[in-house]
Amino acid sequence: MIRIVDLYKSFKSQKVLDGVNLEIEDGKTTVIIGRSGGGKSVLLKHIIGLMKPDSGQILVDDVDIAKLDDRSLNEVRKKFGMLFQEGALFDSMNVAENVGFSLREHTKMKEEEIRVAVAEKLKAVGLTGIEEKMPSELSGGMRKRVALARAIAINPQIVLFDEPTTGLDPIMLEAINQLIIHTQKNFNLTCIVISHDVESIFKVGHKIAMLYDGKIIEYGTPEEIKKSPNPVLQQFLTGSIEGPIHIM
Amino acid sequence: MKRVSETLDNLGRSVLSGVEQMGGILILLISTLGWMFRPPLKLRAIIKQMEFVGVKSTFVVVLTGTFTGMVLALQSYHGFRLFSAEGLVGSTVALSMTRELGPVLTGLMVTARAGSAMAAELGTMRVTEQIDALYVMAANPIKYLVVPRIVASVFVVPLLTAISDFLGILGGYFVGVVLLDINKGIFVDNIYKYVELEDIYNGLIKAAFFGLLLSLIGCYKGFNTRGGAEGVGMATTEAVVIASVSILVADYFLTAIMF
Ligand SMILES: Nc1ncnc2c1ncn2[C@@H]1O[C@H](COP(=O)(O)OP(=O)(O)O)[C@@H](O)[C@H]1O
Ligand SMILES: [Mg+2]
């Protein structure tokens, strides 16, 4: 289980996280919503130890990863997969090398076994026969699929998604949503998804948390969130200009 | 008064950022050394980078080496002729090339070709989150990206310098002996007489040091890129400028120590 306790983070004078408290349930999908530039990616990067907090704890299975040295942190990271906003596939490697990267680095699997595992993970995200392609030859949707295949290659327990659907056309957006739902179920993953897209939030999330002003201001099931009287949340969900959220 | 304080303010800021960068580069060097000897050795990555640095830079190094040797011969011929010492042209060219111009020009050319490419590649990887992805997959980017580039540069720049030295002397020979009719025997004898083996390998040690500088600075700038494509462009330019200046400054001190 992941528990975030009193997390604070500033860049120079800019406060980004101002006391975040959040519990992520195992085997469920938690969606984090919030405005662009509101600190969602920063929060995600803390969860996987890419950033160190100014103060506070990030407990992964009761271990505070903010206090770990590099070696122990690397061990914890093997529980995680992450899908970056633009995929972050390695330009210099083809699809098979990208997906097989962790297997080659962290397991003793033979090349043949890796080849089979890569094909299997690609199939799980709906792709076949593109092993030899380079990332630059793929469309945006395909890059995200390959990135997801790479993220789940070493069978992590937890997968983080940073805006998986931003910048996709409506059909591809739906396809990626379905993919997240199925992958979560099939591999019984704990997923944390950052999203702006109001429809996707309710489809994908078992739990929804809203990050606003550096804090989690609402947390609950999709039904609870829909019914919440919180004006900030309602303004976000309806995309209204009028309300407590200042525009610029 | 206000202008004075503003100027001081700006001066303070640039000094601070300079010191910060030097600290950052030093830290990168230390962690590179730390990761370099930790198994597994990324031999394939190192060879790939050697090939990259070599292939990118050989052609320009061949051209600059040859023409520098040629122009040195031409210039020194006109000088030495005034007191009938044309025979010294060969040794002058050879000494200048091996001690100074071979390593420095090669260092600068490799900076322009490969150092800039290192900053651009790592910078792109940084802004597209590929470096974060490496961390997430429990693979240290210093080990994967920085160590191979630095090791490769430290080996390849001296090799390229040796090529440059040789072609420079050959170019000098062509201009001096073939075009300007200096006696061939005297030209070659003077080279043997005045150029010590030490001149050559001190030059190569310099070159290795320049290789370290240019790759370290290229990687540092790339690794710390911020702000999209524009940031990558800036990182690349700064890497070339800082590495070139560092090479020239370091050259003075290395020369003072060595010769
Ligand atoms: N490494 C960093 N250095 C300085 N500022 C940063 C850094 N990363 C993020 N920020 C700032 O933190 C704020 C939140 O960013 P981010 O988490 O990316 O927002 P989003 O919610 O859109 O993902 C932004 O204003 C951004 O400029
Ligand atoms: Mg973001």
XYZ file of C-alpha atoms and ligand atoms in Angstrom:
535
model
C 0.000 0.000 0.000
C 1.132 3.550 -0.685
C 0.557 6.228 1.926
C 1.552 9.860 1.489
C 1.827 11.819 4.728
C 2.167 15.599 5.011
C 4.152 15.988 1.809
C 5.642 19.427 1.171
C 7.634 20.502 -1.885
C 8.646 23.934 -3.147
C 10.783 25.042 -6.080
C 12.601 28.227 -5.083
C 9.748 30.369 -3.743
C 6.984 28.456 -5.559
C 5.024 26.141 -3.264
C 3.856 23.168 -5.315
C 2.862 20.567 -2.729
C 1.565 22.085 0.487
C 0.779 19.209 2.812
C -0.516 16.339 0.664
C -2.116 13.402 2.490
C -3.336 10.451 0.448
C -3.768 6.701 0.735
C -3.673 4.560 -2.392
C -5.597 1.308 -2.120
C -3.990 -1.915 -3.354
C -5.408 -3.539 -6.458
C -7.476 -0.489 -7.359
C -7.147 2.451 -9.731
C -6.829 5.853 -8.108
C -7.211 8.840 -10.399
C -5.611 12.139 -9.452
C -7.183 15.180 -11.048
C -6.244 18.827 -10.904
C -5.301 21.823 -12.995
C -2.378 21.949 -15.399
C 0.695 23.046 -13.520
C -0.979 22.108 -10.250
C 1.744 19.671 -9.217
C 0.298 16.314 -10.277
C 3.432 15.177 -12.081
C 5.517 16.409 -9.156
C 3.387 14.282 -6.812
C 3.814 11.241 -9.057
C 7.578 11.774 -9.199
C 7.692 11.763 -5.408
C 5.798 8.480 -5.272
C 8.479 6.794 -7.353
C 11.396 8.594 -5.735
C 12.407 10.760 -8.702
C 12.051 13.803 -6.454
C 12.827 14.172 -2.766
C 10.286 15.984 -0.572
C 11.146 19.054 1.504
C 9.331 17.261 4.305
C 6.835 14.455 4.733
C 6.732 10.733 4.088
C 5.992 8.489 1.130
C 5.337 5.026 2.512
C 5.418 2.140 0.051
C 4.520 -1.051 1.913
C 5.450 0.799 5.116
C 8.922 1.825 3.872
C 9.544 5.577 3.678
C 11.150 5.859 0.257
C 12.136 9.494 0.835
C 14.785 8.246 3.251
C 16.231 5.398 1.173
C 19.689 5.385 -0.407
C 20.007 4.716 -4.146
C 20.491 0.991 -3.834
C 17.433 0.337 -1.652
C 15.413 2.780 -3.717
C 16.256 0.789 -6.847
C 14.929 -2.346 -5.146
C 11.652 -0.572 -4.332
C 11.447 0.763 -7.881
C 11.266 -2.763 -9.243
C 7.735 -2.878 -7.788
C 6.819 0.039 -10.046
C 6.146 0.689 -13.676
C 5.571 4.158 -15.031
C 4.001 5.442 -18.197
C 5.343 8.928 -18.895
C 3.344 11.713 -20.473
C 4.934 11.381 -23.931
C 5.924 7.751 -23.477
C 9.625 8.490 -22.921
C 10.643 5.563 -25.118
C 14.397 5.382 -25.677
C 14.993 6.928 -29.128
C 18.105 4.900 -29.725
C 16.422 1.522 -29.205
C 13.784 -0.305 -31.188
C 10.450 -1.413 -29.732
C 11.686 -4.835 -28.612
C 14.752 -3.375 -26.903
C 12.593 -0.778 -25.167
C 10.076 -3.299 -23.863
C 12.768 -5.807 -22.916
C 15.007 -3.232 -21.208
C 14.190 -4.083 -17.588
C 14.204 -7.817 -18.270
C 17.670 -7.578 -19.751
C 18.907 -5.406 -16.878
C 17.334 -6.996 -13.857
C 16.667 -10.648 -14.670
C 18.780 -13.587 -15.768
C 16.383 -14.410 -18.614
C 17.883 -15.707 -21.855
C 17.487 -13.731 -25.102
C 14.910 -16.206 -26.397
C 12.846 -15.941 -23.195
C 13.025 -12.165 -23.376
C 11.851 -12.248 -26.980
C 8.815 -14.308 -25.983
C 8.034 -12.106 -22.964
C 8.285 -8.958 -25.090
C 5.892 -10.360 -27.688
C 3.491 -11.354 -24.938
C 3.488 -7.890 -23.326
C 3.077 -6.244 -26.723
C 0.120 -8.505 -27.387
C -1.355 -7.504 -24.018
C -1.435 -3.890 -25.243
C -2.838 -4.893 -28.629
C 0.290 -4.734 -30.766
C 1.952 -7.438 -32.842
C 4.895 -7.584 -35.211
C 6.319 -4.132 -34.527
C 9.363 -5.318 -32.558
C 11.852 -3.984 -35.086
C 10.308 -0.526 -35.458
C 12.002 2.527 -33.957
C 9.987 4.850 -31.656
C 10.153 7.650 -34.226
C 8.198 5.473 -36.680
C 5.233 5.060 -34.311
C 2.085 7.150 -33.956
C 1.265 8.844 -30.650
C -1.181 6.145 -29.597
C 1.219 3.355 -30.489
C 4.030 4.990 -28.525
C 1.830 5.037 -25.438
C 0.954 1.381 -25.911
C 4.576 0.405 -26.291
C 5.414 2.509 -23.247
C 2.732 0.672 -21.306
C 4.116 -2.673 -22.460
C 7.533 -1.524 -21.236
C 6.056 -0.366 -17.913
C 4.467 -3.760 -17.206
C 7.356 -5.851 -18.576
C 8.792 -6.895 -15.204
C 5.323 -7.533 -13.770
C 5.217 -4.603 -11.354
C 2.586 -4.350 -8.608
C 2.070 -0.651 -9.097
C 1.793 1.280 -12.357
C 1.798 5.065 -12.569
C 0.222 6.821 -15.545
C 1.017 10.476 -16.204
C -1.775 11.838 -18.401
C -2.088 8.711 -20.545
C -4.836 10.160 -22.724
C -3.743 13.773 -23.183
C -3.281 14.679 -26.834
C -5.045 11.645 -28.287
C -8.038 11.630 -30.611
C -11.353 10.502 -29.038
C -11.139 6.961 -30.418
C -7.567 6.412 -29.318
C -8.451 7.993 -25.969
C -11.179 5.417 -25.429
C -8.866 2.620 -26.545
C -6.239 3.654 -23.993
C -8.868 3.903 -21.255
C -10.033 0.373 -22.007
C -6.434 -0.768 -22.056
C -5.807 0.699 -18.594
C -8.967 -0.919 -17.245
C -8.121 -4.324 -18.706
C -4.458 -4.237 -17.753
C -5.370 -3.267 -14.200
C -7.825 -6.160 -13.944
C -5.730 -8.803 -15.724
C -2.569 -8.185 -13.752
C -4.376 -7.126 -10.562
C -2.383 -3.882 -10.491
C -2.457 -0.897 -8.218
C -2.766 1.972 -10.680
C -2.361 5.682 -10.146
C -3.612 7.683 -13.105
C -3.307 11.405 -13.662
C -6.002 12.736 -15.930
C -7.778 15.863 -17.083
C -10.445 14.172 -19.080
C -13.632 14.193 -17.018
C -15.264 11.251 -18.777
C -12.177 9.066 -18.449
C -11.885 9.805 -14.744
C -15.176 8.133 -13.943
C -14.606 5.203 -16.296
C -11.126 4.334 -15.120
C -11.093 5.279 -11.440
C -12.202 3.237 -8.450
C -11.166 6.171 -6.316
C -10.701 9.787 -7.306
C -8.589 12.430 -5.582
C -8.454 16.102 -6.455
C -5.210 18.011 -5.980
C -5.777 21.739 -5.622
C -3.589 24.447 -4.152
C -1.002 21.849 -3.130
C -3.463 19.734 -1.127
C -5.853 16.844 -1.703
C -9.151 18.638 -1.268
C -11.499 15.752 -2.133
C -11.215 11.970 -2.169
C -13.847 9.319 -2.820
C -15.550 6.914 -5.187
C -16.813 8.246 -8.527
C -20.350 8.455 -7.069
C -19.175 10.388 -4.029
C -17.163 12.712 -6.208
C -20.066 13.367 -8.559
C -22.272 14.251 -5.587
C -19.655 16.312 -3.758
C -20.837 19.834 -2.970
C -17.250 21.160 -3.070
C -17.437 24.177 -5.411
C -13.838 23.820 -6.591
C -14.440 20.210 -7.601
C -17.742 20.982 -9.291
C -16.189 23.842 -11.232
C -13.421 21.504 -12.420
C -15.856 18.758 -13.448
C -18.171 21.098 -15.351
C -15.309 23.085 -16.854
C -16.918 26.344 -15.852
C -15.157 29.710 -15.885
C -17.281 30.964 -12.993
C -16.321 29.738 -9.539
C -13.667 29.707 -6.860
C -10.807 28.603 -9.143
C -8.937 31.627 -10.430
C -8.164 31.533 -14.099
C -4.617 32.803 -14.438
C 23.940 54.368 -7.256
C 21.103 52.167 -8.369
C 22.989 51.162 -11.481
C 26.049 50.246 -9.430
C 24.069 48.001 -7.126
C 22.314 46.424 -10.090
C 25.632 45.715 -11.777
C 27.022 44.249 -8.585
C 23.885 42.198 -8.233
C 24.267 40.762 -11.737
C 27.956 40.154 -11.197
C 27.226 38.313 -7.965
C 24.631 36.231 -9.711
C 26.921 35.152 -12.549
C 29.751 34.356 -10.132
C 27.343 32.255 -8.091
C 26.023 30.415 -11.124
C 29.598 29.836 -12.317
C 30.571 28.373 -8.975
C 27.389 26.285 -8.916
C 28.168 24.878 -12.357
C 31.754 24.062 -11.429
C 30.454 22.263 -8.362
C 27.925 20.395 -10.483
C 30.575 19.346 -12.993
C 32.841 18.152 -10.188
C 30.016 16.119 -8.642
C 29.286 14.572 -12.043
C 32.975 13.653 -12.387
C 33.015 12.028 -8.969
C 29.875 9.993 -9.559
C 31.176 9.015 -13.000
C 34.340 7.663 -11.380
C 32.185 5.886 -8.812
C 30.062 4.186 -11.468
C 32.893 3.498 -13.892
C 34.343 0.584 -11.954
C 31.085 -0.908 -10.776
C 30.229 -4.037 -12.781
C 28.841 -4.789 -15.265
C 31.167 -2.851 -17.565
C 29.119 -1.432 -20.404
C 31.750 -2.389 -22.952
C 29.379 -2.362 -25.888
C 28.117 1.101 -25.042
C 31.701 2.337 -24.713
C 32.690 0.936 -28.107
C 29.586 2.444 -29.664
C 30.524 5.853 -28.268
C 34.125 5.496 -29.456
C 32.826 4.817 -32.906
C 30.471 7.782 -32.625
C 33.150 10.234 -31.478
C 35.637 8.880 -34.005
C 33.322 8.837 -36.986
C 31.905 12.272 -36.218
C 35.284 13.919 -35.847
C 37.871 12.129 -38.016
C 37.214 14.080 -41.186
C 37.471 17.553 -39.614
C 40.510 16.491 -37.606
C 42.227 15.258 -40.785
C 41.522 18.538 -42.541
C 42.520 20.853 -39.693
C 45.657 18.844 -38.887
C 46.899 18.796 -42.463
C 46.248 22.437 -43.198
C 47.626 23.641 -39.889
C 50.881 21.806 -40.568
C 50.965 23.293 -44.050
C 50.402 26.877 -42.953
C 52.898 26.500 -40.111
C 55.534 25.447 -42.620
C 54.683 28.343 -44.880
C 54.808 30.937 -42.090
C 57.938 29.662 -40.401
C 59.705 29.346 -43.757
C 59.284 33.065 -44.359
C 60.616 33.829 -40.898
C 63.557 31.422 -40.893
C 64.615 32.389 -44.402
C 65.555 35.840 -43.099
C 68.491 34.286 -41.274
C 68.940 31.291 -43.554
C 67.628 28.727 -41.096
C 65.044 27.113 -43.382
C 66.212 23.722 -42.133
C 64.435 24.363 -38.850
C 60.998 24.491 -40.485
C 60.463 20.755 -40.027
C 61.245 20.691 -36.325
C 59.214 23.845 -35.730
C 56.177 22.296 -37.361
C 56.649 19.014 -35.535
C 57.130 20.614 -32.119
C 54.171 22.962 -32.539
C 51.940 20.168 -33.699
C 52.807 17.561 -31.081
C 53.013 19.868 -28.080
C 50.304 22.380 -28.792
C 48.273 22.520 -31.949
C 47.538 18.837 -32.393
C 45.894 18.388 -28.987
C 44.227 21.809 -28.833
C 42.792 21.852 -32.347
C 41.627 18.256 -32.042
C 40.038 19.038 -28.679
C 38.203 22.002 -30.159
C 37.049 20.077 -33.239
C 35.786 17.132 -31.191
C 34.003 19.602 -28.905
C 32.231 21.126 -31.870
C 31.282 17.774 -33.359
C 30.845 15.276 -30.542
C 30.680 17.402 -27.366
C 27.777 19.354 -28.827
C 26.060 16.137 -29.891
C 26.413 14.750 -26.364
C 24.723 17.824 -24.894
C 21.972 17.656 -27.511
C 21.323 13.925 -27.060
C 21.275 13.941 -23.284
C 19.336 17.207 -23.296
C 16.672 15.672 -25.517
C 16.563 12.611 -23.291
C 16.135 14.869 -20.273
C 13.282 16.977 -21.632
C 11.443 13.951 -23.048
C 11.741 12.224 -19.639
C 13.898 9.370 -20.995
C 16.390 10.024 -18.196
C 13.598 9.792 -15.624
C 12.496 6.579 -17.311
C 15.970 5.130 -16.761
C 15.800 5.987 -13.058
C 12.322 4.471 -12.833
C 13.564 1.248 -14.390
C 16.256 1.143 -11.717
C 18.999 1.821 -14.265
C 21.389 4.605 -13.330
C 21.677 7.129 -16.193
C 25.215 8.092 -15.188
C 26.303 4.507 -15.700
C 24.312 4.144 -18.921
C 24.804 7.491 -20.585
C 27.645 9.445 -19.035
C 30.319 6.816 -18.293
C 30.488 5.433 -21.870
C 30.738 8.923 -23.385
C 33.492 10.032 -21.040
C 35.531 6.833 -21.272
C 35.232 6.874 -25.069
C 36.319 10.512 -25.329
C 39.330 10.030 -23.054
C 40.561 7.264 -25.368
C 39.542 8.619 -28.750
C 40.710 12.236 -28.497
C 44.391 11.189 -28.064
C 44.010 8.810 -31.017
C 42.620 11.589 -33.177
C 45.398 13.858 -31.908
C 48.009 11.339 -33.023
C 46.434 11.394 -36.481
C 46.415 15.177 -36.449
C 50.082 15.339 -35.340
C 51.139 12.950 -38.076
C 49.184 14.651 -40.845
C 50.319 18.072 -39.680
C 53.949 17.028 -40.001
C 53.198 15.431 -43.353
C 51.517 18.649 -44.509
C 54.545 20.617 -43.320
C 56.796 18.253 -45.234
C 54.749 18.705 -48.375
C 54.894 22.496 -48.195
C 58.492 22.707 -46.986
C 60.207 20.033 -49.023
C 57.998 19.666 -52.074
C 56.749 23.207 -52.622
C 59.472 25.361 -51.053
C 62.461 23.171 -51.866
C 63.940 22.814 -48.399
C 66.549 20.049 -48.312
C 64.759 16.831 -47.462
C 67.563 15.357 -45.345
C 67.943 18.482 -43.178
C 64.184 18.807 -42.758
C 63.824 15.262 -41.446
C 67.075 15.213 -39.428
C 66.051 18.324 -37.501
C 62.766 16.723 -36.591
C 64.616 13.747 -35.106
C 67.086 16.045 -33.403
C 64.670 18.395 -31.668
C 61.469 16.470 -31.097
C 61.605 14.205 -28.052
C 59.302 11.297 -27.448
C 58.178 13.173 -24.366
C 56.831 16.001 -26.537
C 54.582 13.545 -28.282
C 53.174 11.767 -25.311
C 52.783 14.854 -23.172
C 50.697 16.152 -26.059
C 48.653 12.976 -26.004
C 48.130 13.246 -22.242
C 46.876 16.768 -22.807
C 44.520 15.386 -25.434
C 43.150 12.792 -23.021
C 42.509 15.554 -20.525
C 40.721 17.633 -23.180
C 38.631 14.571 -24.017
C 37.627 14.352 -20.377
C 36.772 18.055 -20.234
C 34.672 18.208 -23.377
C 32.682 15.057 -22.644
C 32.172 15.950 -18.994
C 30.896 19.409 -19.873
C 28.771 18.123 -22.772
C 27.171 15.510 -20.517
C 26.707 17.952 -17.640
C 24.952 20.475 -19.845
C 22.757 17.827 -21.438
C 21.950 16.165 -18.156
C 20.827 19.451 -16.604
C 18.782 20.726 -19.536
C 15.472 22.400 -18.722
C 12.692 23.759 -20.863
C 11.910 21.858 -24.040
C 13.529 22.164 -27.449
C 14.722 25.682 -26.691
C 16.511 24.409 -23.608
C 18.244 21.732 -25.661
C 19.524 24.360 -28.086
C 20.843 26.494 -25.252
C 22.494 23.535 -23.533
C 24.255 22.613 -26.767
C 25.611 26.101 -27.389
C 26.728 26.539 -23.795
C 28.431 23.159 -23.782
C 30.507 24.116 -26.841
C 31.450 27.542 -25.499
C 32.310 26.394 -21.992
C 34.222 23.322 -23.161
C 36.231 25.323 -25.736
C 37.212 27.981 -23.224
C 38.037 25.338 -20.619
C 40.289 23.523 -23.080
C 42.251 26.699 -23.836
C 42.586 27.636 -20.171
C 43.506 24.094 -19.120
C 46.048 23.983 -21.947
C 48.008 26.832 -20.367
C 48.179 25.178 -16.979
C 48.974 21.731 -18.363
C 51.763 23.238 -20.451
C 53.128 25.072 -17.430
C 53.220 21.815 -15.472
C 54.522 19.532 -18.222
C 57.169 21.333 -20.208
N 12.146 20.190 -11.644
C 11.438 21.312 -11.469
N 12.062 22.470 -11.155
C 11.362 23.604 -10.945
N 10.027 23.695 -11.041
C 9.339 22.593 -11.362
C 9.999 21.334 -11.598
N 9.068 20.404 -11.892
C 7.876 21.037 -11.845
N 8.026 22.349 -11.530
C 6.953 23.332 -11.368
O 5.977 22.786 -10.510
C 4.690 23.131 -10.957
C 3.832 21.879 -11.084
O 4.282 21.137 -12.207
P 3.625 19.747 -12.650
O 3.624 18.813 -11.507
O 4.368 19.320 -13.864
O 2.143 20.141 -13.026
P 0.984 19.193 -13.604
O -0.047 19.174 -12.545
O 0.483 19.856 -14.840
O 1.594 17.864 -13.882
C 4.850 23.871 -12.262
O 4.675 25.245 -12.009
C 6.256 23.578 -12.690
O 6.809 24.686 -13.347
Mg 2.104 16.897 -15.698
